[in-house]
Coordinates of C-alpha atoms in Angstrom, one line a residue:
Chain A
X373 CA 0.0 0.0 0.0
X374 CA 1.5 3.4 -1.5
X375 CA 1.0 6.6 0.6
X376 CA 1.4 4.7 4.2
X377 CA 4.2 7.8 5.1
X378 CA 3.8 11.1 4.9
X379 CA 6.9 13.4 4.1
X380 CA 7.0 15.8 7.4
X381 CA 10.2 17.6 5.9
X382 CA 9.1 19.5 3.6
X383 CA 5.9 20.5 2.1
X384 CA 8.1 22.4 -0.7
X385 CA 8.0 21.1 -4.5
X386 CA 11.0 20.1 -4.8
X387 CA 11.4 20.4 -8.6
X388 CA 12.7 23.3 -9.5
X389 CA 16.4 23.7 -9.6
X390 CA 16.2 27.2 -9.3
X391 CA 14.1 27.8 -6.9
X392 CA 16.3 25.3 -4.9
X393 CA 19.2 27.4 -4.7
X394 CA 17.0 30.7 -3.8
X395 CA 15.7 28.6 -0.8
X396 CA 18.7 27.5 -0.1
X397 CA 20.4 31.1 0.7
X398 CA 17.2 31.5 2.6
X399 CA 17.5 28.7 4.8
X400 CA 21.2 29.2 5.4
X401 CA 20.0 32.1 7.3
X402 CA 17.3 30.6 9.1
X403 CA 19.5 27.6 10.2
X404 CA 21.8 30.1 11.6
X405 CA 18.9 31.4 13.3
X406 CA 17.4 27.9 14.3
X407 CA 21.2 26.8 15.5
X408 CA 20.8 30.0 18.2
X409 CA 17.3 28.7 19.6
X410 CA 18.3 25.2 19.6
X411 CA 21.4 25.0 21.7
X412 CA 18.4 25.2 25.2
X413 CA 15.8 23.4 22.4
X414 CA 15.1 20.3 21.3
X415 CA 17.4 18.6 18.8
X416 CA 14.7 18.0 16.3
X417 CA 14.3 22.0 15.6
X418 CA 17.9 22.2 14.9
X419 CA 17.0 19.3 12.3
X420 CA 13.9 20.3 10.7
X421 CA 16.1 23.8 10.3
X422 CA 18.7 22.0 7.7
X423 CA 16.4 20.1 6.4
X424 CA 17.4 21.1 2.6
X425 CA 17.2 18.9 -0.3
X426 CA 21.0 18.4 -1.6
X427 CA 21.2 19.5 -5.4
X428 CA 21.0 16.5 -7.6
X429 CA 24.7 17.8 -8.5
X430 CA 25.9 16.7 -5.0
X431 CA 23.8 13.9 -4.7
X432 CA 24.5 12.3 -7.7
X433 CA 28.4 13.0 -7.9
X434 CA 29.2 12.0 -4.9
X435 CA 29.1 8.4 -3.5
X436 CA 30.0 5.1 -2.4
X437 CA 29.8 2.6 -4.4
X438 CA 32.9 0.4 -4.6
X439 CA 31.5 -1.2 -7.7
X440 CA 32.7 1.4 -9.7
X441 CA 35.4 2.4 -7.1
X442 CA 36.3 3.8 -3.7
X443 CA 36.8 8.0 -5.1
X444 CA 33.6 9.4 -3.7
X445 CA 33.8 10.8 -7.3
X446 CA 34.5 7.1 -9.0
X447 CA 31.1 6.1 -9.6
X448 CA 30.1 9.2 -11.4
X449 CA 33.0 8.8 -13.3
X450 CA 32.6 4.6 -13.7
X451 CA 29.0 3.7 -13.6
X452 CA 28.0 5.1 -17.3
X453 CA 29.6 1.7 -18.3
X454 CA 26.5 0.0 -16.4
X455 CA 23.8 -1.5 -18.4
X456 CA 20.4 -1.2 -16.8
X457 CA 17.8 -2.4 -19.2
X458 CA 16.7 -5.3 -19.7
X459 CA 16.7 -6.0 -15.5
X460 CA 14.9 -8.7 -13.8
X461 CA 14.9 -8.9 -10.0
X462 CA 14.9 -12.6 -9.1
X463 CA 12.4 -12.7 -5.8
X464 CA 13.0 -16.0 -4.0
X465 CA 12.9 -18.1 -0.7
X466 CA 9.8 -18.0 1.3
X467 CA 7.4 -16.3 -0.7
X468 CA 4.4 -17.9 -3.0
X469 CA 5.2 -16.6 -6.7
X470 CA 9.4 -17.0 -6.7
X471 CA 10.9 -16.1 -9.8
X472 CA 12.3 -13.1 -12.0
X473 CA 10.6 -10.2 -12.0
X474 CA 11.3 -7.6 -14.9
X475 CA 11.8 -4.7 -13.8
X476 CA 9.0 -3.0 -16.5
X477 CA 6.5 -5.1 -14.9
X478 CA 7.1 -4.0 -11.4
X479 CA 7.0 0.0 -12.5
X480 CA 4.1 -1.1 -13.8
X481 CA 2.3 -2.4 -10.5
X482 CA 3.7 0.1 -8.1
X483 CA 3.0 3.5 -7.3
X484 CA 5.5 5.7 -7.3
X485 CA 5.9 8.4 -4.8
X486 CA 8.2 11.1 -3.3
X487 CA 9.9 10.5 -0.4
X488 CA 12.2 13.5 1.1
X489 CA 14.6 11.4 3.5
X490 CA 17.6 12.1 5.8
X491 CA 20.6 10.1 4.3
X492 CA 23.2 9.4 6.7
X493 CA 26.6 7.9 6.0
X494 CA 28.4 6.0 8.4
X495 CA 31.5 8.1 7.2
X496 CA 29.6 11.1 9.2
X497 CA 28.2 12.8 6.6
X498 CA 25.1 13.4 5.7
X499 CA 22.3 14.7 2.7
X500 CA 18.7 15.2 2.4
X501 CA 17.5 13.3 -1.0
X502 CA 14.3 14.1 -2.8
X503 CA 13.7 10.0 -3.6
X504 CA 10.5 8.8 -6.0
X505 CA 10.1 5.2 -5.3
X506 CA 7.7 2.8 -3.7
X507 CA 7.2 1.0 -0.9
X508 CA 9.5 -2.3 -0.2
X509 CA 6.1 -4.2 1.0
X510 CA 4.4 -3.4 -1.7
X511 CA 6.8 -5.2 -3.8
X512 CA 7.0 -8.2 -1.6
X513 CA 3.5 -8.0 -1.2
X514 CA 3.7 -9.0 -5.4
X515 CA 5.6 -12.0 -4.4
X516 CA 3.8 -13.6 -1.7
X517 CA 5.8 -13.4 1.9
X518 CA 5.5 -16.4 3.7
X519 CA 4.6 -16.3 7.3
X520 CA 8.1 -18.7 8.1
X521 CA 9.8 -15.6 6.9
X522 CA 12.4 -13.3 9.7
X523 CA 14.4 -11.7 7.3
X524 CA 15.2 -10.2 3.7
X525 CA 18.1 -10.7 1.9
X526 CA 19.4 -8.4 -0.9
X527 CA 21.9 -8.7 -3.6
X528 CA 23.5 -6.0 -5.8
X529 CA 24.8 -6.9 -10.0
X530 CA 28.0 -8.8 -10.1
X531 CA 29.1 -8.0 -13.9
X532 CA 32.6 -6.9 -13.0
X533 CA 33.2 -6.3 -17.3
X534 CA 30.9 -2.9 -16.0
X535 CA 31.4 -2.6 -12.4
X536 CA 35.2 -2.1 -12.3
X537 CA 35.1 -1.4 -8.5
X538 CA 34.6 -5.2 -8.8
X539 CA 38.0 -6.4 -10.2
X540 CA 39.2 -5.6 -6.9
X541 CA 38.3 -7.2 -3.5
X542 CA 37.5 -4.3 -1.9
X543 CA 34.4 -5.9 -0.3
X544 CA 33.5 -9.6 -1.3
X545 CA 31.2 -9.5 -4.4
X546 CA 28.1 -9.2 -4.8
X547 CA 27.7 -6.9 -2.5
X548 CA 25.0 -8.0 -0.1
X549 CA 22.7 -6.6 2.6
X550 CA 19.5 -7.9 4.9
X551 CA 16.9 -6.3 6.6
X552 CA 14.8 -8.2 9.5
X553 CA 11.1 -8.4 7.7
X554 CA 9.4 -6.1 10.1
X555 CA 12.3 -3.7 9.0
X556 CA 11.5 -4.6 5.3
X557 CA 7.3 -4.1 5.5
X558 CA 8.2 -0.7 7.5
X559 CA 6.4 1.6 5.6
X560 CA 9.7 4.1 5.5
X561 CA 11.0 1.5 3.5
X562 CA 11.2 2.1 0.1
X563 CA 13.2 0.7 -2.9
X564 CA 14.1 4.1 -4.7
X565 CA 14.2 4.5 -8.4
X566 CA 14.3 8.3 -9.2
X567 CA 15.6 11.3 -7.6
X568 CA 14.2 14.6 -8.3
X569 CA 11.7 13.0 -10.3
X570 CA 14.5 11.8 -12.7
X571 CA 15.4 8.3 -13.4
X572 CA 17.7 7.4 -10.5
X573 CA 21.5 7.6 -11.6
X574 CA 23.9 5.1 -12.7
X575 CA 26.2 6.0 -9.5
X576 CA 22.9 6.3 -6.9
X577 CA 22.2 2.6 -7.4
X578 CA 20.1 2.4 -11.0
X579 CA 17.6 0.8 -11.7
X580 CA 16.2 0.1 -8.3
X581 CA 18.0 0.6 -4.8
X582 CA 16.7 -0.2 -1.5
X583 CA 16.5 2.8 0.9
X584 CA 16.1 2.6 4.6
X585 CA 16.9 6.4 6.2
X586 CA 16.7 5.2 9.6
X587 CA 20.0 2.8 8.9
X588 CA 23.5 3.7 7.6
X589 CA 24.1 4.7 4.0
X590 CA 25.5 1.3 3.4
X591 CA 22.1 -0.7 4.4
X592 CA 20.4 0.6 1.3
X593 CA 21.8 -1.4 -1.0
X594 CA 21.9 -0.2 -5.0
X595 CA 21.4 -1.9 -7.8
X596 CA 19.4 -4.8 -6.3
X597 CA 18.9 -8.1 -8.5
X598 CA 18.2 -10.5 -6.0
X599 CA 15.6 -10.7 -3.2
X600 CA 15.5 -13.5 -0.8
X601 CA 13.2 -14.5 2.1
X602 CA 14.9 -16.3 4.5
X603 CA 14.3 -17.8 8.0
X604 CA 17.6 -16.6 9.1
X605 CA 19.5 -13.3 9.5
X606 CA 21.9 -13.1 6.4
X607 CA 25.3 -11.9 5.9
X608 CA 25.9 -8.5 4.9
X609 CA 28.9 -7.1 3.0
X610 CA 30.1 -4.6 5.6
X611 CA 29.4 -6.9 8.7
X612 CA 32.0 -10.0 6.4
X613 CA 35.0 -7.4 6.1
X614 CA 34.9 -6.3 9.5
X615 CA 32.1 -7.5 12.2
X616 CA 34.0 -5.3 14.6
X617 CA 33.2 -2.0 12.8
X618 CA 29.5 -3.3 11.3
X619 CA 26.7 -4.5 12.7
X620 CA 24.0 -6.2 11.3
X621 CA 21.4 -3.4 12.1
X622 CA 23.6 -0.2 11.8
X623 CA 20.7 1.7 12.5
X624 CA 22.1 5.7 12.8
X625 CA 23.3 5.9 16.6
X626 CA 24.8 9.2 18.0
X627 CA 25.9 7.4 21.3
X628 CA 27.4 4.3 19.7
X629 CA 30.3 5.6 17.7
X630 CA 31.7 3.5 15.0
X631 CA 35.4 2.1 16.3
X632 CA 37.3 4.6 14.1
X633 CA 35.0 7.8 14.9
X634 CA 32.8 9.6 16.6
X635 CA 28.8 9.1 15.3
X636 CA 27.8 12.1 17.6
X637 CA 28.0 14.7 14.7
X638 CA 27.7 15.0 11.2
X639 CA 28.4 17.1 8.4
X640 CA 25.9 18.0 5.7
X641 CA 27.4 17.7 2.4
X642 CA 26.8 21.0 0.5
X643 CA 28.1 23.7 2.9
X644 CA 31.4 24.6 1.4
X645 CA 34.3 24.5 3.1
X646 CA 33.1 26.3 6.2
X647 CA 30.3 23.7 7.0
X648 CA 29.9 23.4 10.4
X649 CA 28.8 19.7 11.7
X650 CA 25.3 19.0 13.1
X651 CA 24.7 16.5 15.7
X652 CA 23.2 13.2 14.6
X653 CA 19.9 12.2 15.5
X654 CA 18.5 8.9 16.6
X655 CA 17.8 6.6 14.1
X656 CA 18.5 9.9 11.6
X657 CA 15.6 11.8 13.1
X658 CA 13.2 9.2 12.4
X659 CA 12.9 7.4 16.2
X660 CA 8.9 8.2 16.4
X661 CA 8.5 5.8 13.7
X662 CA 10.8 2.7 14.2
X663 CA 12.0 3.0 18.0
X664 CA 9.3 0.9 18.4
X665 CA 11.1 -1.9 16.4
X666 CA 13.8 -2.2 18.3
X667 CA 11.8 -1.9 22.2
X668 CA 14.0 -3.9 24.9
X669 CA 17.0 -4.1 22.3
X670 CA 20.5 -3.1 23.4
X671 CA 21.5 -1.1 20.6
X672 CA 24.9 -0.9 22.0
X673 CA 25.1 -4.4 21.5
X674 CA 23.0 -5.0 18.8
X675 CA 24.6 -2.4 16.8
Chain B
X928 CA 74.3 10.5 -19.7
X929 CA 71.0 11.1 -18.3
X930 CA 72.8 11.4 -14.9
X931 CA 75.4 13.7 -15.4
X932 CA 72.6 16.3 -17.6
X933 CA 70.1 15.7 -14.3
X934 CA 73.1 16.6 -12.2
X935 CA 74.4 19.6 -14.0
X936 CA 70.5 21.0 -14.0
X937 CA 70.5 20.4 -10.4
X938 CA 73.5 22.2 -9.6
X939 CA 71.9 25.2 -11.4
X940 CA 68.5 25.0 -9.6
X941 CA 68.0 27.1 -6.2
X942 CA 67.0 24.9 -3.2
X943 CA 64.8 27.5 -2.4
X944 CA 62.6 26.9 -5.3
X945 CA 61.5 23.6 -3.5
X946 CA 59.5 25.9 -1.3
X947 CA 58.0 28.1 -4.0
X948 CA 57.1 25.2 -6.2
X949 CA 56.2 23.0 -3.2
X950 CA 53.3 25.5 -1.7
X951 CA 51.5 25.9 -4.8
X952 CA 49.5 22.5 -4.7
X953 CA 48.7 23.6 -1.3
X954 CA 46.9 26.5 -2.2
X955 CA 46.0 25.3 -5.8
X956 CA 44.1 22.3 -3.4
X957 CA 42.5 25.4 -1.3
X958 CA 41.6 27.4 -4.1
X959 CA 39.3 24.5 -5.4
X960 CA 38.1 23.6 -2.2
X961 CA 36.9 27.6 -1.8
X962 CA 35.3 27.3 -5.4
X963 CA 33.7 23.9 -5.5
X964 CA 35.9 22.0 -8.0
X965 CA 36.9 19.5 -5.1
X966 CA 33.5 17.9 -5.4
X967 CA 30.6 17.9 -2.4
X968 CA 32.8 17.6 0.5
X969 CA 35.7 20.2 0.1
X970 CA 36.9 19.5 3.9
X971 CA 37.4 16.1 2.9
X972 CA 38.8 16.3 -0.4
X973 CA 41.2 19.2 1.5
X974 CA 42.4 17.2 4.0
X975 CA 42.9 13.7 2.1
X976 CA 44.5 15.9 -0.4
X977 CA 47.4 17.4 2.2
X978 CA 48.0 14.1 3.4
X979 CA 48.7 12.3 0.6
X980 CA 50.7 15.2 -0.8
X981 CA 52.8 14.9 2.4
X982 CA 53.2 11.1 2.1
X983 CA 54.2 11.9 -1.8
X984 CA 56.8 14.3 -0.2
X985 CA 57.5 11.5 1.9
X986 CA 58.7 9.0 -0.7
X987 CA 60.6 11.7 -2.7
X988 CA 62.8 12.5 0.4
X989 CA 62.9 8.7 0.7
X990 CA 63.9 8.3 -2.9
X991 CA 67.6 11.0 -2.5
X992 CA 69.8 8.9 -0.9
X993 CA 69.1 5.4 -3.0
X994 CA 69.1 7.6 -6.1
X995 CA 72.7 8.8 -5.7
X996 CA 73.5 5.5 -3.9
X997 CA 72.3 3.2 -7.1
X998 CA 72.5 5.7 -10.0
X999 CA 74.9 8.5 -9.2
X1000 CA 72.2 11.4 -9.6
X1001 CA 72.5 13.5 -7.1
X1002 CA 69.9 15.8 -5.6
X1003 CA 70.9 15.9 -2.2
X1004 CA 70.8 20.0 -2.0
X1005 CA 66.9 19.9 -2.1
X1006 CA 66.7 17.2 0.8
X1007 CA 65.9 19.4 3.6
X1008 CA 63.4 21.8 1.7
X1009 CA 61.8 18.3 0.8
X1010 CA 61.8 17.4 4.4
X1011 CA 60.7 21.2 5.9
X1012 CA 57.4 20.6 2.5
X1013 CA 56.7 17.6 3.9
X1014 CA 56.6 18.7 7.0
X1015 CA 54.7 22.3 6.2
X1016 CA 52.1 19.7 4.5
X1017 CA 51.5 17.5 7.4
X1018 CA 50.7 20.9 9.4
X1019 CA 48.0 22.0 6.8
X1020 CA 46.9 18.7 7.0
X1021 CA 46.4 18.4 10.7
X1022 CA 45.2 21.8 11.1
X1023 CA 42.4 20.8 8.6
X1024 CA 41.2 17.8 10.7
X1025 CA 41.5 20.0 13.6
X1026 CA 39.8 23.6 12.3
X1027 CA 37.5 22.4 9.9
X1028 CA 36.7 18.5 10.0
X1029 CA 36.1 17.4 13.6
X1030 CA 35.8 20.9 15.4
X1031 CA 34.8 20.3 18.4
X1032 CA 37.5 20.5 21.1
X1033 CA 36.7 17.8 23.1
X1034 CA 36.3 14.9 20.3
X1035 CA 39.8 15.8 18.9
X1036 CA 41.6 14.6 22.1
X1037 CA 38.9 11.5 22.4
X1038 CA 39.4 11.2 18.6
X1039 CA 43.0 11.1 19.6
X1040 CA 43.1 8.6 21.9
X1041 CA 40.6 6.4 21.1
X1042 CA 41.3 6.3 17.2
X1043 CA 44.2 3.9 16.3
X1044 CA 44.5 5.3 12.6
X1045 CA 44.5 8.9 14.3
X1046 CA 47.0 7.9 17.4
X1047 CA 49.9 6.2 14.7
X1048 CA 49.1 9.6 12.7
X1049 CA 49.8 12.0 15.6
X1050 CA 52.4 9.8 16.9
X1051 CA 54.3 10.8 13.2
X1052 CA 53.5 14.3 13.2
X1053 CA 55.6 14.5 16.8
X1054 CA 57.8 12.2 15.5
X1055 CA 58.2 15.1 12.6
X1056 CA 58.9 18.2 15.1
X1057 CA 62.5 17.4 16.4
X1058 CA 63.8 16.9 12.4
X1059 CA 61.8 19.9 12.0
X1060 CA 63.2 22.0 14.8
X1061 CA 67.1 20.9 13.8
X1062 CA 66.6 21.5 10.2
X1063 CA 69.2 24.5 10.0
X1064 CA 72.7 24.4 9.6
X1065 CA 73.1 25.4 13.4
X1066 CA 71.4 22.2 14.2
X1067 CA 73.3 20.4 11.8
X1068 CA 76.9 22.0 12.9
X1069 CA 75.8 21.4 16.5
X1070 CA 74.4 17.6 16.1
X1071 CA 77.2 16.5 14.4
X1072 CA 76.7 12.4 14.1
X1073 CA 73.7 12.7 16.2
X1074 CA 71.8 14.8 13.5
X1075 CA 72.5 11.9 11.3
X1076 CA 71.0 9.8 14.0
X1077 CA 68.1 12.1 14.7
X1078 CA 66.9 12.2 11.2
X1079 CA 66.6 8.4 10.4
X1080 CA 63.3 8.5 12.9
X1081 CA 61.9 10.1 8.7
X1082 CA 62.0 6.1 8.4
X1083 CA 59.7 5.5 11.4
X1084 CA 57.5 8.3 10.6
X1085 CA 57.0 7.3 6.3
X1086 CA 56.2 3.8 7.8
X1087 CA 53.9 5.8 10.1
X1088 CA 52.5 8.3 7.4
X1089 CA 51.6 4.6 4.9
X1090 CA 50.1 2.7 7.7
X1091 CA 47.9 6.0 8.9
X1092 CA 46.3 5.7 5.2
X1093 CA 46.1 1.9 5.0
X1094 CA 43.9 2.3 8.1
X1095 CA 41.6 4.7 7.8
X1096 CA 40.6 3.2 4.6
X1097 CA 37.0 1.2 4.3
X1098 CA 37.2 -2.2 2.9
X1099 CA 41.1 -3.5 1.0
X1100 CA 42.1 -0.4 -1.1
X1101 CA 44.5 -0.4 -3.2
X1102 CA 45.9 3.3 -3.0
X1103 CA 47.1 3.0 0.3
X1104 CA 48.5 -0.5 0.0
X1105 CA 50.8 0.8 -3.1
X1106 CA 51.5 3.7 -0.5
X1107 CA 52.9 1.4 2.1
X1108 CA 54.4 -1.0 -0.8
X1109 CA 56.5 2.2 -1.9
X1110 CA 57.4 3.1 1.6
X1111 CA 59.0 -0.7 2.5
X1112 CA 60.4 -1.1 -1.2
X1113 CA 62.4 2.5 -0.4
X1114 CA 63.1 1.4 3.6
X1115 CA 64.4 -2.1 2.1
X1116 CA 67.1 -0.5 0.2
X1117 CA 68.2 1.0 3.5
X1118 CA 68.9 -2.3 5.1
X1119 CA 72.8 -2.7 4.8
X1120 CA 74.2 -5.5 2.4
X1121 CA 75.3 -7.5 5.2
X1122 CA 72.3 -7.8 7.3
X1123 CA 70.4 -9.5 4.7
X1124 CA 73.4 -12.2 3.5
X1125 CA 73.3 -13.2 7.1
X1126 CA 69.4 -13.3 7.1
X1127 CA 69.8 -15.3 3.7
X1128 CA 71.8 -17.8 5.3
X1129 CA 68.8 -18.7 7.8
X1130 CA 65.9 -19.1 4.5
X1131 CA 66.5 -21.7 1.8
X1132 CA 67.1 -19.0 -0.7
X1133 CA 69.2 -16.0 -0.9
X1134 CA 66.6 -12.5 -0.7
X1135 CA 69.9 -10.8 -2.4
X1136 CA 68.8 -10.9 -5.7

């Protein structure tokens, strides 16, 4: 079911470019404002102050995704090489209709809709993306989810002839993530497949990536051919190359700091040289609507 | 010969010129941070790009003595602006993580002493102030063999410089690995003849070759 989440960060249209940038100067002066109120204030006014779409510029030049290299610049630079149509998802495990889905077909059966999230990498930075995509449930709703089913599994595209990032072990390929299912069927769950109404880049994960603002950049995994229902809580990329440093849930944590640096603060790609860092929010500012997931969890532990 | 022209050329170039020629990627890397041409993250970009630069400067200061060991060219003169660059780089560097990147007073000391990759960085840059401090011909005149002494701790602090970018990288990269790879080649060639005939002795097969 489309339309289960309302965007709360702005009521804006978000697609003019130009009218962007205008705001943009606008809001640079009301954050500075909102920064002088907030320090006695709740956290959550400081956020809804910088809560500014990124251009489509920054979002879509710079990134992670070791595919196409480890440059935050590499994939804008790499992923052109990536063929995206034809593109069948295969959907399997515990669900009722397993098989490949083409890609077509699903546009065809979901309904697409904005979602302005938070986007918080574990690096400690941070963006605001205008996404259009549609709910994950809806999409596993197409495939039948069996009630034996705990967990989702995702795979990104192996085709290392494209993704040149994968000649090198960087990370074990495919690159692979999971989501417990209540995660998954969260209705701030979506798999993205545009950005600012355009077809979603090459380098942001074309043609369909998972996103999940509450977790770590690296959670919403891009490029997804594979979906898998599974009983049991699968491996994940990050959590192979170094369990110490990545968690299974990486959900965004001010007071659990990653072993190499502080999660406390963030700063928000897009303010020049001079950008000052914001403190992080629980689960990115979205705690209202998945603390509840996670009720008697230590997140410290289970992090 | 190749040696003898780089030689002569290098007799006619100013030491000095290190320093003028050395500063301008410096503010050539500031210059784009200030205009946007360093991408979406200029503090980043700014501070990855000192301290590589510095590393760079690193291996080149690394790369005098084997040079005119090996191949006769000689470019000794510029060794100590080399060294002064690298260390001028290492500065920027720092004061980039420090001004710009973490900011807040209290996280730098936590960041400090908590942070591995962070402690073997700082641990180079103090390793870096003596050879700093005693980089005049006073020093030098004063020193005697113990300048000589002092200065080989640049072989700690390149080991230190390579292994401070092999860990703050995410995932096996191969940048800093060809860093480090550089850095041991160049340290290897330090290792006196003899040392390693008597280590071949111990292995089935000679590590001379």
């Amino acid at each position: 079911m489309a339309y289960r989440w309302k965007n709360t960060l702005s009521d804006n249209d978000v697609t003019d470019h130009s009218l962007f940038l205008n705001r943009r100067q606008i809001m640079a002066g009301a954050a500075g404002l909102g920064l002088a109120t907030a320090i006695g204030g709740p956290r959550a006014a400081l956020a809804q102050e910088a809560l500014e779409p990124n251009s489509f510029e920054d979002i879509s030049s710079y990134n992670n995704f070791y595919e196409f290299g480890t440059g935050k610049d590499d994939p804008a630079k790499n992923a052109g090489a990536l063929t995206t149509t034809p593109w069948t998802v295969t959907i399997d495990g515990m669900v009722d209709k397993p098989g490949e889905y083409d890609f077509a077909d699903i546009m065809a059966k979901m309904t697409v809709e904005e979602r302005i999230y938070r986007f918080r990498c574990v690096e400690a930075w941070s963006m605001v993306v205008p996404w259009n995509g549609f709910e994950l449930k809806d999409l596993l709703d197409l495939a039948g989810v069996q009630s034996s089913a705990k967990y989702v599994a995702f795979e990104t595209l192996y085709r290392p002839e494209e993704m040149v990032g994968q000649k090198f072990p960087t990370l074990e390929w495919p690159y692979v993530e999971g989501l417990r299912l209540d995660e998954a069927m969260h209705p701030l769950t979506i798999m993205a497949t545009g950005i600012y109404g355009k077809d979603i880049p090459n380098q942001n994960g074309a043609p369909m990536r998972l996103v999940v603002p509450w977790k770590y950049g690296f959670k919403s995994i891009k490029s997804v051919v594979k979906i898998t229902l599974t009983d049991k809580e699968p491996p994940t990329s990050w959590n192979i190359a170094n369990a110490r440093e990545y968690g299974f849930y990486s959900n965004v944590n001010p007071e659990v700091d990653h072993k190499r640096w502080s999660q406390a603060t963030e700063r928000k790609i897009g303010g020049g040289l001079f950008a000052k860092r914001i403190p992080t929010l629980m689960l990115n500012g979205y705690e209202e609507d998945v603390a509840s997931l996670y009720e008697g969890m230590d997140m410290s532990v289970n992090f | 010969m190749i040696k003898d022209t780089i030689n002569s050329t290098a007799r006619r170039i100013p030491a000095w010129l290190v320093y003028t020629v050395g500063i301008l990627p410096a503010a050539w890397f500031l210059y784009e941070g200030l205009t946007g041409g360093s991408g979406a993250d200029p503090i980043k970009a700014l501070e990855h790009e000192l301290g590589e630069f510095a590393l760079k400067l690193l291996i080149v200061g690394l790369c005098i003595t084997p040079l005119r060991k090996h191949l006769g060219v000689n470019l000794l003169k510029f060794r100590r602006a080399i060294g002064v660059m690298t260390f001028v780089y290492v500065v920027l560097h720092l004061l980039v993580w420090l001004v710009l990147d973490v900011q807040i007073v209290s996280q730098i000391w936590a960041d400090i002493v908590k942070r591995p990759y962070i402690t073997v960085g700082m641990v180079g840059f103090a390793l870096m102030i003596p050879l700093a401090l005693t980089s005049n011909n006073l020093s030098v005149r004063k020193l005697g063999v113990r300048w000589r002494k002092l200065h080989k701790l640049t072989y700690g602090i390149a080991f230190l410089g390579a292994l401070h970018f092999v860990m703050v990288a995410k995932g096996i990269q191969l940048e800093p690995l060809l860093y480090m790879a550089v850095v041991l080649g160049l340290l290897a060639l330090r290792i006196p003849k003899g040392t390693l005939q008597i280590a071949g002795r111990f292995t089935a097969k000679s590590v001379d070759n």
